[in-house]
Coordinates of N, CA and C in Angstrom, one line a residue:
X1049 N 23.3 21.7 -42.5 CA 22.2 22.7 -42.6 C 21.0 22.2 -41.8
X1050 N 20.1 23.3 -41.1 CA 19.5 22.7 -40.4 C 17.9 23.1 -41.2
X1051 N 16.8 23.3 -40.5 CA 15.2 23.4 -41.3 C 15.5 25.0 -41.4
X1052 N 16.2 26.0 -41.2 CA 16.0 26.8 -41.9 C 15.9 27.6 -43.1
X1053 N 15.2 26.9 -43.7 CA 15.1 27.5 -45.4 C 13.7 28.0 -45.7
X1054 N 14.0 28.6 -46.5 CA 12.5 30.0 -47.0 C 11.5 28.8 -47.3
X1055 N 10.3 29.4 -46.5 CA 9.0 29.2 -47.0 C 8.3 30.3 -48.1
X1056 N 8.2 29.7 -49.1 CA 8.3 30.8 -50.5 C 5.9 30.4 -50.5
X1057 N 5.2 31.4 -50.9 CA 6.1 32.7 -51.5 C 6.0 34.1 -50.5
X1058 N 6.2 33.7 -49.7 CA 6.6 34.9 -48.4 C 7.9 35.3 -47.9
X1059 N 8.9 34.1 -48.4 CA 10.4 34.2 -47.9 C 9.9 34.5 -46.3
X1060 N 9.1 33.6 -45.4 CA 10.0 33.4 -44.0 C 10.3 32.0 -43.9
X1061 N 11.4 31.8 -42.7 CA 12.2 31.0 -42.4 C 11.3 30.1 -41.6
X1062 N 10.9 28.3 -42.5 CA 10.5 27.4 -42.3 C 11.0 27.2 -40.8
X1063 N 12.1 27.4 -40.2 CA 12.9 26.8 -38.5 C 12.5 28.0 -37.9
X1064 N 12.0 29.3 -37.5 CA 12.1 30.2 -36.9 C 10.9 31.0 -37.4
X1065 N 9.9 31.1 -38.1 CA 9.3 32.2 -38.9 C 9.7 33.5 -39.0
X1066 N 11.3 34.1 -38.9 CA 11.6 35.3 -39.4 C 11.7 35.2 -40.5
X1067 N 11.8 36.7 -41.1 CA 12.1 37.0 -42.6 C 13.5 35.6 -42.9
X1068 N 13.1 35.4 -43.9 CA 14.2 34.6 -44.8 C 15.6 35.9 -45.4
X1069 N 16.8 35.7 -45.2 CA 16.9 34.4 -44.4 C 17.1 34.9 -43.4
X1070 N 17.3 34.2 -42.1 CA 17.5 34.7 -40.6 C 18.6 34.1 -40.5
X1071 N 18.9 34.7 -38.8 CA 20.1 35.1 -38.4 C 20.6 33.5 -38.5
X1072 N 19.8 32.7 -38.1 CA 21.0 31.3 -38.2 C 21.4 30.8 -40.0
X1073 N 20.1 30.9 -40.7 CA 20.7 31.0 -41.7 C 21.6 31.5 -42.5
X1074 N 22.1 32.7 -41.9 CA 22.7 33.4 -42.3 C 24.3 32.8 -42.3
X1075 N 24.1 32.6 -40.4 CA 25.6 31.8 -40.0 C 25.9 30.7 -40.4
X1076 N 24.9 29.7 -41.1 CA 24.9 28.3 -41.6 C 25.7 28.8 -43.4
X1077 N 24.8 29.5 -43.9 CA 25.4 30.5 -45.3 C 27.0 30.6 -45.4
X1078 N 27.1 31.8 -44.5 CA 28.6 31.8 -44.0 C 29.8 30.6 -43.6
X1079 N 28.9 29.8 -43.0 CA 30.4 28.7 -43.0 C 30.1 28.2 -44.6
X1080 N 29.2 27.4 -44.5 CA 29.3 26.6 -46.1 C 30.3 27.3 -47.4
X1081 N 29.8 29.0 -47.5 CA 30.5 29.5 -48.5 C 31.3 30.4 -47.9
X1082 N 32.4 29.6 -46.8 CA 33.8 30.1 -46.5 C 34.7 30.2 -47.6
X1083 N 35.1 31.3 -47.6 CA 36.4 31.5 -48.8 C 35.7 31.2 -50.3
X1084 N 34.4 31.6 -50.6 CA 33.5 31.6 -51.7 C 32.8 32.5 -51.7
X1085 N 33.0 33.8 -51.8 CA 32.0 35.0 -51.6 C 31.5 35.2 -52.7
X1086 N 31.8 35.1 -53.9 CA 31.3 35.3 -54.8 C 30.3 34.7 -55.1
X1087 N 30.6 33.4 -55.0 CA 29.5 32.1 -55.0 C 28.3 32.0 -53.8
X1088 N 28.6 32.8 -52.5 CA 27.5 33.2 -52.0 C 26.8 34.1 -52.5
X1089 N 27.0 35.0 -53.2 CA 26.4 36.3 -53.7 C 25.6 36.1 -54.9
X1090 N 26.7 35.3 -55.3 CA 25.1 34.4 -56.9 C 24.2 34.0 -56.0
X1091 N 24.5 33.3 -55.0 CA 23.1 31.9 -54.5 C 22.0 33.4 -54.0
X1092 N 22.9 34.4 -53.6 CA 21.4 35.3 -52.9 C 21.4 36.0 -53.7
X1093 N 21.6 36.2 -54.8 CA 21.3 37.0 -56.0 C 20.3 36.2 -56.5
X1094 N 20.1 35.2 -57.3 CA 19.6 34.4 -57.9 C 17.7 34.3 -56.3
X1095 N 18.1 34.1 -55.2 CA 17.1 34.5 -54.4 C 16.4 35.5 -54.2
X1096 N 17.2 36.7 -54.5 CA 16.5 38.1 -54.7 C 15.5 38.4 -55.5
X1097 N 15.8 37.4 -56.8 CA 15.3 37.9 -57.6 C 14.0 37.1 -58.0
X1098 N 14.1 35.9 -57.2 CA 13.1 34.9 -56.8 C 11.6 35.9 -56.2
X1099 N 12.5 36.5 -54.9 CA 11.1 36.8 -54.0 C 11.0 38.1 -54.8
X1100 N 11.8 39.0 -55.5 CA 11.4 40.2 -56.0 C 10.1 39.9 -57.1
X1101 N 10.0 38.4 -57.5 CA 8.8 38.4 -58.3 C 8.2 37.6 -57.4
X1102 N 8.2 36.8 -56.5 CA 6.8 36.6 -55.6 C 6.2 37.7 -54.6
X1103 N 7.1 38.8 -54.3 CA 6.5 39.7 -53.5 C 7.0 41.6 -54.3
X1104 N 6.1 41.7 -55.1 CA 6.4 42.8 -56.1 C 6.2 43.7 -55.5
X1105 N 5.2 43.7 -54.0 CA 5.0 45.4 -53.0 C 6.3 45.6 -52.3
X1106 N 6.8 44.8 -52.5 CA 8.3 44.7 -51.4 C 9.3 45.7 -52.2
X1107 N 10.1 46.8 -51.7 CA 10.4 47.9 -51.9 C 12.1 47.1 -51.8
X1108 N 12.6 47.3 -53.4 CA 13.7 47.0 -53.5 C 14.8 47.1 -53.2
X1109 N 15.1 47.9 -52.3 CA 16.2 48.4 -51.3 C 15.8 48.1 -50.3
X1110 N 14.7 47.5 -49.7 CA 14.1 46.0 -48.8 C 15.1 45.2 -48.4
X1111 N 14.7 44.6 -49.9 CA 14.9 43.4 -50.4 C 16.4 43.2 -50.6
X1112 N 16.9 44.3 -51.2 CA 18.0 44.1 -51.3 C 19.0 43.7 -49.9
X1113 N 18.8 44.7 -49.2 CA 19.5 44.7 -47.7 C 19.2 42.9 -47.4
X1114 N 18.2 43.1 -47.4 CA 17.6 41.6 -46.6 C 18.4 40.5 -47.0
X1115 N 18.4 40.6 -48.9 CA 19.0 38.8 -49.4 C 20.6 39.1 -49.5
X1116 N 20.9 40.7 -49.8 CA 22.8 40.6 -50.2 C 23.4 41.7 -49.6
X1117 N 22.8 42.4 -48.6 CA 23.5 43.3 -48.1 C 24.3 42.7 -47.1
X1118 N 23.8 41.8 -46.2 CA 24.2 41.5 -44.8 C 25.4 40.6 -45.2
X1119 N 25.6 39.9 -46.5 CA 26.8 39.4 -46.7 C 27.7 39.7 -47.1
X1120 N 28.1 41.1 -47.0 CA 29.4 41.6 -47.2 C 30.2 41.9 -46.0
X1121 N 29.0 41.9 -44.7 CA 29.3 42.4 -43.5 C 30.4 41.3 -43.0
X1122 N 31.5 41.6 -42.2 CA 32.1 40.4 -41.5 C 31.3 40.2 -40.1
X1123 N 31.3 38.9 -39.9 CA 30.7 39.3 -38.5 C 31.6 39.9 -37.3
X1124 N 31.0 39.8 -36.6 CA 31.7 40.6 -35.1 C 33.2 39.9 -34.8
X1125 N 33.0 38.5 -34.6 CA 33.9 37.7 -34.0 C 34.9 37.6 -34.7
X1126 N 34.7 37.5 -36.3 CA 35.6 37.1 -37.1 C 36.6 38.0 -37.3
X1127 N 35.7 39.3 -37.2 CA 36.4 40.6 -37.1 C 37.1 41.1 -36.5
X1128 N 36.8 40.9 -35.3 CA 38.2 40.8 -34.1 C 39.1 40.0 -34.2
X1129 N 39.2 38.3 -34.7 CA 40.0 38.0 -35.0 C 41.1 38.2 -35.8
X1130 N 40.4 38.9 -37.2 CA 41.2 39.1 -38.3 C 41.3 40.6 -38.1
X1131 N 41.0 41.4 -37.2 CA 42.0 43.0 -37.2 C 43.7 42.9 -37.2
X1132 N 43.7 43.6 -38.0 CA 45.1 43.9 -37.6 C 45.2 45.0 -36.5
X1133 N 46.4 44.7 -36.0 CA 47.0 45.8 -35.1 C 47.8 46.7 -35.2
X1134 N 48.6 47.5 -34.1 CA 49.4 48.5 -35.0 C 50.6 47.9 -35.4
X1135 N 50.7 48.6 -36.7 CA 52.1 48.0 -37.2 C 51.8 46.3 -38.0
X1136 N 50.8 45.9 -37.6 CA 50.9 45.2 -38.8 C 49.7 45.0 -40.0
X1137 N 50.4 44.1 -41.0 CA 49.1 44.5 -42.3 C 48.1 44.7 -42.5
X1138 N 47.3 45.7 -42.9 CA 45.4 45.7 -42.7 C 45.2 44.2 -43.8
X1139 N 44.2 44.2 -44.2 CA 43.1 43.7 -45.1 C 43.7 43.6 -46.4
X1140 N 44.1 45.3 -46.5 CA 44.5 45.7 -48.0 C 46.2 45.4 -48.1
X1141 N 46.7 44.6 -47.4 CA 48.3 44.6 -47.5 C 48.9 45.6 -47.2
X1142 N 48.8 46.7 -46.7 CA 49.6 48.4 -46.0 C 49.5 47.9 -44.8
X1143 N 50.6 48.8 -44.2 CA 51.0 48.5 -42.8 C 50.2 49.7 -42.4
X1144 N 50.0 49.4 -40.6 CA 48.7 50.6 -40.3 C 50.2 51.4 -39.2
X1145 N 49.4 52.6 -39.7 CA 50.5 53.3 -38.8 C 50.4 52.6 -37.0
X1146 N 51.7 52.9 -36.4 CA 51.5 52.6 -35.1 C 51.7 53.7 -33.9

Protein backbone atom coordinates (compact mmCIF):
# COMPACT_ATOMS: atom_id res chain seq x y z
CA UNK A 1 0.00 0.00 0.00
CA UNK A 2 1.27 3.16 -0.81
CA UNK A 3 0.56 7.03 1.22
CA UNK A 4 -2.75 7.02 -0.10
CA UNK A 5 -5.05 7.06 2.72
CA UNK A 6 -7.82 9.53 3.87
CA UNK A 7 -6.86 12.60 5.48
CA UNK A 8 -9.97 12.70 7.98
CA UNK A 9 -11.95 14.93 8.76
CA UNK A 10 -12.26 15.87 5.00
CA UNK A 11 -11.77 12.30 3.52
CA UNK A 12 -9.06 13.55 0.83
CA UNK A 13 -6.35 11.44 -0.17
CA UNK A 14 -3.03 12.05 2.02
CA UNK A 15 -0.81 10.80 -1.73
CA UNK A 16 -2.87 12.83 -4.29
CA UNK A 17 -5.33 15.40 -2.47
CA UNK A 18 -8.42 13.88 -4.34
CA UNK A 19 -11.60 12.90 -2.73
CA UNK A 20 -10.77 9.70 -0.59
CA UNK A 21 -10.61 7.33 -1.83
CA UNK A 22 -9.01 7.86 -5.28
CA UNK A 23 -8.35 6.24 -8.18
CA UNK A 24 -5.06 4.54 -6.97
CA UNK A 25 -6.64 3.72 -3.88
CA UNK A 26 -9.11 2.24 -5.17
CA UNK A 27 -6.78 -0.14 -7.45
CA UNK A 28 -4.53 -0.81 -4.27
CA UNK A 29 -8.34 -1.84 -2.43
CA UNK A 30 -9.02 -4.04 -5.30
CA UNK A 31 -5.98 -6.20 -5.36
CA UNK A 32 -5.68 -6.54 -1.52
CA UNK A 33 -9.47 -7.65 -1.31
CA UNK A 34 -9.22 -9.96 -4.39
CA UNK A 35 -11.80 -12.69 -4.11
CA UNK A 36 -13.12 -10.87 -0.73
CA UNK A 37 -15.89 -8.62 -1.75
CA UNK A 38 -17.71 -8.81 0.99
CA UNK A 39 -14.91 -7.97 3.21
CA UNK A 40 -14.23 -4.98 1.02
CA UNK A 41 -17.65 -3.65 1.42
CA UNK A 42 -17.52 -3.83 5.34
CA UNK A 43 -14.02 -1.94 5.23
CA UNK A 44 -16.05 0.97 3.05
CA UNK A 45 -19.04 0.62 4.80
CA UNK A 46 -17.64 1.00 8.17
CA UNK A 47 -15.73 4.30 6.19
CA UNK A 48 -18.95 5.72 5.07
CA UNK A 49 -20.21 5.98 7.94
CA UNK A 50 -17.06 7.43 9.46
CA UNK A 51 -17.08 10.54 7.07
CA UNK A 52 -21.09 10.59 7.06
CA UNK A 53 -20.44 11.90 10.68
CA UNK A 54 -17.36 14.07 10.05
CA UNK A 55 -19.00 15.74 6.99
CA UNK A 56 -22.97 15.83 7.80
CA UNK A 57 -23.50 18.64 4.69
CA UNK A 58 -22.37 15.89 2.39
CA UNK A 59 -25.48 14.56 0.66
CA UNK A 60 -25.84 10.82 1.15
CA UNK A 61 -26.07 9.50 -2.19
CA UNK A 62 -22.60 11.57 -2.45
CA UNK A 63 -21.24 9.66 -0.27
CA UNK A 64 -22.46 6.73 -0.99
CA UNK A 65 -21.29 6.55 -4.71
CA UNK A 66 -17.92 7.79 -3.49
CA UNK A 67 -17.07 5.04 -0.44
CA UNK A 68 -19.33 1.74 -2.03
CA UNK A 69 -20.64 2.34 -5.19
CA UNK A 70 -17.47 2.22 -7.36
CA UNK A 71 -16.74 -1.28 -5.85
CA UNK A 72 -19.11 -3.30 -7.35
CA UNK A 73 -17.98 -1.98 -10.71
CA UNK A 74 -15.36 -4.45 -12.47
CA UNK A 75 -12.89 -2.63 -13.89
CA UNK A 76 -12.31 -2.25 -17.62
CA UNK A 77 -9.41 -4.68 -17.99
CA UNK A 78 -10.58 -7.26 -15.83
CA UNK A 79 -13.66 -7.22 -17.68
CA UNK A 80 -12.49 -7.93 -20.92
CA UNK A 81 -10.68 -10.53 -19.57
CA UNK A 82 -13.35 -12.35 -17.79
CA UNK A 83 -16.18 -11.80 -20.70
CA UNK A 84 -17.40 -14.53 -22.01
CA UNK A 85 -17.93 -15.16 -25.59
CA UNK A 86 -20.31 -16.63 -27.74
CA UNK A 87 -21.23 -19.97 -26.72
CA UNK A 88 -19.52 -19.91 -23.73
CA UNK A 89 -20.58 -19.45 -19.89
CA UNK A 90 -21.55 -15.86 -18.80
CA UNK A 91 -20.87 -14.86 -15.02
CA UNK A 92 -24.19 -16.52 -14.12
CA UNK A 93 -23.29 -20.13 -15.42
CA UNK A 94 -25.85 -19.94 -18.84
CA UNK A 95 -24.38 -20.35 -21.96
CA UNK A 96 -24.79 -17.03 -24.16
CA UNK A 97 -26.50 -17.62 -27.25
CA UNK A 98 -24.07 -17.64 -30.33
Amino acid sequence: MTTHGPVMPIWSCGGCDLPWPCPTWRQELRAEYAGAPVSLALYLGVCLVQAAEDMPWAPAGALHRRFIGWARQVPEVQERRTAAGPGEPGRDGRHRAG
